[in-house]
Amino acid sequence: MMRRIILITVAMFMAIGIFAQDEQQARTILDKTATIVGNAGGASASFSMTTSKGSTSGTISIKGNKFKAQTVTATVWYDGTTQWTYMKNSNEVNVSTPTEAQQQSMNPYKFINLYKSGFNLSMKTVTAGWEIHLTATDTKRTIKELYVTIDKNYHPTEIRMLNNSNWTTIKVSDFNTQNYSDSEFQFNSKDYPQAEVIDLR
């Protein structure tokens, strides 16, 4: 009986050790990815996004926490505080302060800031590289889970996000480093003189 208890205890400690090592490796991979994606001058990529409401595709420019996303129907600018969404069909610009989940839904690279706190990490090796699973430690958080697939060049290729009870899948390609000015991520009314600006803040 005692031998069985000892064996179970040893197995538990081994499992804890493997989990801790697994989490540390996942964090190391994300750290390397964040360094590449977080290039000081910025970066660009193409993306396609699928949600329960449909799908869209376009391009994105990023610099730190700032981004500009362009699709067939809309252009979104976010300067780290304020978001402007220009809708082509209605010629309207909605000004808002987006939530964490809203930022992630338009910026597939938002996870490079999210993983550093408030998430438990685990990972597995896949053909392309690694799939890292992030689980929120706070159940009240709007983003409950993230699956991030990262290739061997430390470029994210797919992000799957659970926002409340809905899954969003974002596939990313054509990643390139760039050198953007901060004005790239702000709406310029001179470029859209006829647009109606609606402040939702």
mmCIF file of C-alpha atoms in Angstrom:
data_model
loop_
_atom_site.group_PDB
_atom_site.id
_atom_site.type_symbol
_atom_site.label_atom_id
_atom_site.label_comp_id
_atom_site.label_asym_id
_atom_site.label_seq_id
_atom_site.Cartn_x
_atom_site.Cartn_y
_atom_site.Cartn_z
ATOM 1 C CA MET A 1 0.000 0.000 0.000
ATOM 2 C CA MET A 2 2.765 2.411 0.988
ATOM 3 C CA ARG A 3 4.665 1.561 -2.196
ATOM 4 C CA ARG A 4 1.582 2.420 -4.257
ATOM 5 C CA ILE A 5 1.178 5.780 -2.501
ATOM 6 C CA ILE A 6 4.846 6.581 -3.128
ATOM 7 C CA LEU A 7 4.520 5.668 -6.801
ATOM 8 C CA ILE A 8 1.401 7.840 -7.169
ATOM 9 C CA THR A 9 3.140 10.740 -5.411
ATOM 10 C CA VAL A 10 6.216 10.415 -7.638
ATOM 11 C CA ALA A 11 3.986 10.283 -10.732
ATOM 12 C CA MET A 12 2.156 13.426 -9.590
ATOM 13 C CA PHE A 13 5.403 15.334 -9.090
ATOM 14 C CA MET A 14 6.657 14.167 -12.486
ATOM 15 C CA ALA A 15 3.418 15.329 -14.128
ATOM 16 C CA ILE A 16 3.716 18.728 -12.413
ATOM 17 C CA GLY A 17 7.328 18.993 -13.573
ATOM 18 C CA ILE A 18 6.409 18.108 -17.161
ATOM 19 C CA PHE A 19 3.543 20.621 -17.106
ATOM 20 C CA ALA A 20 5.826 23.383 -15.792
ATOM 21 C CA GLN A 21 8.441 22.556 -18.446
ATOM 22 C CA ASP A 22 5.725 22.495 -21.110
ATOM 23 C CA GLU A 23 4.423 25.901 -20.002
ATOM 24 C CA GLN A 24 7.927 27.378 -19.937
ATOM 25 C CA GLN A 25 8.650 26.102 -23.456
ATOM 26 C CA ALA A 26 5.351 27.565 -24.693
ATOM 27 C CA ARG A 27 6.234 30.911 -23.103
ATOM 28 C CA THR A 28 9.701 30.831 -24.693
ATOM 29 C CA ILE A 29 8.179 30.235 -28.142
ATOM 30 C CA LEU A 30 5.691 33.065 -27.623
ATOM 31 C CA ASP A 31 8.488 35.359 -26.397
ATOM 32 C CA LYS A 32 10.460 34.720 -29.601
ATOM 33 C CA THR A 33 7.325 35.203 -31.703
ATOM 34 C CA ALA A 34 6.473 38.449 -29.896
ATOM 35 C CA THR A 35 9.978 39.772 -30.582
ATOM 36 C CA ILE A 36 9.604 39.127 -34.325
ATOM 37 C CA VAL A 37 5.997 40.293 -34.596
ATOM 38 C CA GLY A 38 6.731 43.274 -32.353
ATOM 39 C CA ASN A 39 9.368 44.655 -34.735
ATOM 40 C CA ALA A 40 9.990 48.265 -33.656
ATOM 41 C CA GLY A 41 9.026 49.702 -37.030
ATOM 42 C CA GLY A 42 5.958 47.524 -37.469
ATOM 43 C CA ALA A 43 4.841 44.631 -39.653
ATOM 44 C CA SER A 44 2.200 43.693 -42.230
ATOM 45 C CA ALA A 45 0.313 40.542 -43.216
ATOM 46 C CA SER A 46 -2.706 39.170 -45.040
ATOM 47 C CA PHE A 47 -5.497 37.517 -43.064
ATOM 48 C CA SER A 48 -8.786 35.668 -43.396
ATOM 49 C CA MET A 49 -11.258 35.535 -40.531
ATOM 50 C CA THR A 50 -14.185 33.201 -39.935
ATOM 51 C CA THR A 51 -16.830 33.672 -37.235
ATOM 52 C CA SER A 52 -20.324 32.358 -36.557
ATOM 53 C CA LYS A 53 -21.621 35.384 -38.506
ATOM 54 C CA GLY A 54 -19.571 34.802 -41.651
ATOM 55 C CA SER A 55 -16.098 35.368 -43.025
ATOM 56 C CA THR A 56 -13.915 38.155 -44.378
ATOM 57 C CA SER A 57 -10.345 38.704 -45.514
ATOM 58 C CA GLY A 58 -7.928 41.563 -45.951
ATOM 59 C CA THR A 59 -4.612 43.009 -44.885
ATOM 60 C CA ILE A 60 -3.307 44.293 -41.589
ATOM 61 C CA SER A 61 -0.525 46.658 -40.537
ATOM 62 C CA ILE A 62 0.684 46.623 -36.932
ATOM 63 C CA LYS A 63 3.096 48.492 -34.696
ATOM 64 C CA GLY A 64 3.129 47.553 -31.035
ATOM 65 C CA ASN A 65 -0.485 47.658 -29.865
ATOM 66 C CA LYS A 66 -1.535 49.789 -32.851
ATOM 67 C CA PHE A 67 -3.081 48.367 -36.009
ATOM 68 C CA LYS A 68 -4.805 49.158 -39.277
ATOM 69 C CA ALA A 69 -6.963 46.479 -40.870
ATOM 70 C CA GLN A 70 -8.472 46.718 -44.352
ATOM 71 C CA THR A 71 -11.185 44.504 -45.837
ATOM 72 C CA VAL A 72 -13.476 44.867 -48.837
ATOM 73 C CA THR A 73 -16.172 46.542 -46.740
ATOM 74 C CA ALA A 74 -14.292 48.417 -44.015
ATOM 75 C CA THR A 75 -11.057 49.981 -42.795
ATOM 76 C CA VAL A 76 -10.196 50.016 -39.097
ATOM 77 C CA TRP A 77 -7.543 52.170 -37.415
ATOM 78 C CA TYR A 78 -6.484 51.743 -33.781
ATOM 79 C CA ASP A 79 -3.834 53.992 -32.214
ATOM 80 C CA GLY A 80 -3.596 52.173 -28.890
ATOM 81 C CA THR A 81 -6.528 54.043 -27.351
ATOM 82 C CA THR A 82 -9.108 55.022 -29.963
ATOM 83 C CA GLN A 83 -10.550 52.954 -32.804
ATOM 84 C CA TRP A 84 -12.030 54.368 -36.014
ATOM 85 C CA THR A 85 -14.085 52.078 -38.264
ATOM 86 C CA TYR A 86 -14.879 53.348 -41.739
ATOM 87 C CA MET A 87 -17.786 51.542 -43.417
ATOM 88 C CA LYS A 88 -17.610 51.927 -47.189
ATOM 89 C CA ASN A 89 -21.280 51.181 -47.913
ATOM 90 C CA SER A 90 -22.643 53.852 -45.584
ATOM 91 C CA ASN A 91 -19.671 56.256 -45.781
ATOM 92 C CA GLU A 92 -19.641 56.416 -41.972
ATOM 93 C CA VAL A 93 -16.820 56.404 -39.448
ATOM 94 C CA ASN A 94 -17.609 54.968 -36.009
ATOM 95 C CA VAL A 95 -15.291 56.146 -33.235
ATOM 96 C CA SER A 96 -14.998 53.846 -30.210
ATOM 97 C CA THR A 97 -12.825 52.511 -27.414
ATOM 98 C CA PRO A 98 -12.671 48.763 -28.192
ATOM 99 C CA THR A 99 -12.703 45.950 -25.659
ATOM 100 C CA GLU A 100 -9.948 43.339 -25.498
ATOM 101 C CA ALA A 101 -12.063 40.883 -27.507
ATOM 102 C CA GLN A 102 -12.940 43.504 -30.134
ATOM 103 C CA GLN A 103 -9.255 44.339 -30.572
ATOM 104 C CA GLN A 104 -8.364 40.651 -30.960
ATOM 105 C CA SER A 105 -11.130 40.131 -33.538
ATOM 106 C CA MET A 106 -9.556 42.771 -35.794
ATOM 107 C CA ASN A 107 -5.896 42.357 -34.825
ATOM 108 C CA PRO A 108 -4.763 38.719 -34.979
ATOM 109 C CA TYR A 109 -1.469 39.733 -33.347
ATOM 110 C CA LYS A 110 -3.140 41.030 -30.184
ATOM 111 C CA PHE A 111 -2.188 37.758 -28.488
ATOM 112 C CA ILE A 112 1.452 38.898 -28.299
ATOM 113 C CA ASN A 113 0.366 41.209 -25.497
ATOM 114 C CA LEU A 114 -2.287 38.935 -23.970
ATOM 115 C CA TYR A 115 -0.210 35.860 -23.148
ATOM 116 C CA LYS A 116 2.117 37.658 -20.721
ATOM 117 C CA SER A 117 -0.401 37.673 -17.881
ATOM 118 C CA GLY A 118 -3.754 36.118 -17.014
ATOM 119 C CA PHE A 119 -3.387 32.913 -19.047
ATOM 120 C CA ASN A 120 -2.182 29.385 -18.407
ATOM 121 C CA LEU A 121 -0.143 27.960 -21.288
ATOM 122 C CA SER A 122 0.274 24.490 -22.767
ATOM 123 C CA MET A 123 1.546 23.326 -26.144
ATOM 124 C CA LYS A 124 1.949 20.503 -28.601
ATOM 125 C CA THR A 125 4.138 19.993 -31.652
ATOM 126 C CA VAL A 126 2.337 20.053 -35.012
ATOM 127 C CA THR A 127 3.565 19.619 -38.593
ATOM 128 C CA ALA A 128 3.990 23.354 -39.169
ATOM 129 C CA GLY A 129 5.687 24.010 -35.811
ATOM 130 C CA TRP A 130 3.766 24.397 -32.543
ATOM 131 C CA GLU A 131 0.215 24.895 -31.345
ATOM 132 C CA ILE A 132 0.009 26.814 -28.086
ATOM 133 C CA HIS A 133 -3.148 26.741 -25.978
ATOM 134 C CA LEU A 134 -3.884 29.735 -23.756
ATOM 135 C CA THR A 135 -6.585 29.435 -21.093
ATOM 136 C CA ALA A 136 -7.746 32.480 -19.129
ATOM 137 C CA THR A 137 -7.219 32.243 -15.367
ATOM 138 C CA ASP A 138 -10.146 34.633 -14.807
ATOM 139 C CA THR A 139 -13.418 33.079 -15.959
ATOM 140 C CA LYS A 140 -14.979 36.550 -16.297
ATOM 141 C CA ARG A 141 -12.530 37.489 -19.030
ATOM 142 C CA THR A 142 -14.187 37.922 -22.435
ATOM 143 C CA ILE A 143 -11.489 35.902 -24.202
ATOM 144 C CA LYS A 144 -11.651 32.478 -22.545
ATOM 145 C CA GLU A 145 -9.238 30.512 -24.738
ATOM 146 C CA LEU A 146 -6.778 30.979 -27.577
ATOM 147 C CA TYR A 147 -5.058 28.441 -29.816
ATOM 148 C CA VAL A 148 -2.075 29.944 -31.603
ATOM 149 C CA THR A 149 -0.262 27.986 -34.336
ATOM 150 C CA ILE A 150 3.322 29.190 -34.858
ATOM 151 C CA ASP A 151 5.657 28.027 -37.620
ATOM 152 C CA LYS A 152 9.357 27.261 -37.216
ATOM 153 C CA ASN A 153 10.266 30.816 -38.236
ATOM 154 C CA TYR A 154 8.227 32.009 -35.232
ATOM 155 C CA HIS A 155 5.508 33.494 -37.437
ATOM 156 C CA PRO A 156 1.897 32.937 -36.274
ATOM 157 C CA THR A 157 -0.150 31.238 -38.987
ATOM 158 C CA GLU A 158 -3.480 30.683 -37.240
ATOM 159 C CA ILE A 159 -5.256 32.055 -34.168
ATOM 160 C CA ARG A 160 -8.460 30.514 -32.823
ATOM 161 C CA MET A 161 -10.211 32.537 -30.112
ATOM 162 C CA LEU A 162 -13.139 31.731 -27.812
ATOM 163 C CA ASN A 163 -14.984 34.976 -27.071
ATOM 164 C CA ASN A 164 -17.697 34.120 -24.533
ATOM 165 C CA SER A 165 -19.232 31.090 -26.341
ATOM 166 C CA ASN A 166 -18.264 31.932 -29.910
ATOM 167 C CA TRP A 167 -15.155 30.797 -31.777
ATOM 168 C CA THR A 168 -13.286 33.020 -34.236
ATOM 169 C CA THR A 169 -10.581 31.602 -36.534
ATOM 170 C CA ILE A 170 -7.997 33.913 -38.088
ATOM 171 C CA LYS A 171 -5.478 32.610 -40.635
ATOM 172 C CA VAL A 172 -2.426 34.767 -41.313
ATOM 173 C CA SER A 173 0.025 34.751 -44.229
ATOM 174 C CA ASP A 174 2.604 36.929 -46.017
ATOM 175 C CA PHE A 175 4.119 38.317 -42.811
ATOM 176 C CA ASN A 176 6.686 41.078 -43.446
ATOM 177 C CA THR A 177 8.459 43.596 -41.217
ATOM 178 C CA GLN A 178 7.881 47.243 -42.097
ATOM 179 C CA ASN A 179 8.680 50.766 -40.927
ATOM 180 C CA TYR A 180 5.456 52.657 -40.192
ATOM 181 C CA SER A 181 4.904 56.091 -38.693
ATOM 182 C CA ASP A 182 2.332 56.354 -35.881
ATOM 183 C CA SER A 183 0.026 58.374 -38.158
ATOM 184 C CA GLU A 184 -0.583 55.169 -40.159
ATOM 185 C CA PHE A 185 -2.813 53.997 -37.319
ATOM 186 C CA GLN A 186 -5.014 57.081 -37.009
ATOM 187 C CA PHE A 187 -8.028 58.105 -39.070
ATOM 188 C CA ASN A 188 -7.374 61.216 -41.174
ATOM 189 C CA SER A 189 -10.602 63.074 -41.907
ATOM 190 C CA LYS A 190 -8.945 64.839 -44.867
ATOM 191 C CA ASP A 191 -8.868 61.510 -46.705
ATOM 192 C CA TYR A 192 -12.636 61.037 -46.195
ATOM 193 C CA PRO A 193 -14.112 64.568 -46.411
ATOM 194 C CA GLN A 194 -17.681 63.372 -47.084
ATOM 195 C CA ALA A 195 -17.787 60.700 -44.363
ATOM 196 C CA GLU A 196 -20.118 61.096 -41.382
ATOM 197 C CA VAL A 197 -18.221 60.672 -38.104
ATOM 198 C CA ILE A 198 -20.231 59.028 -35.313
ATOM 199 C CA ASP A 199 -18.669 59.097 -31.819
ATOM 200 C CA LEU A 200 -19.740 55.977 -29.866
ATOM 201 C CA ARG A 201 -17.476 56.519 -26.866
#
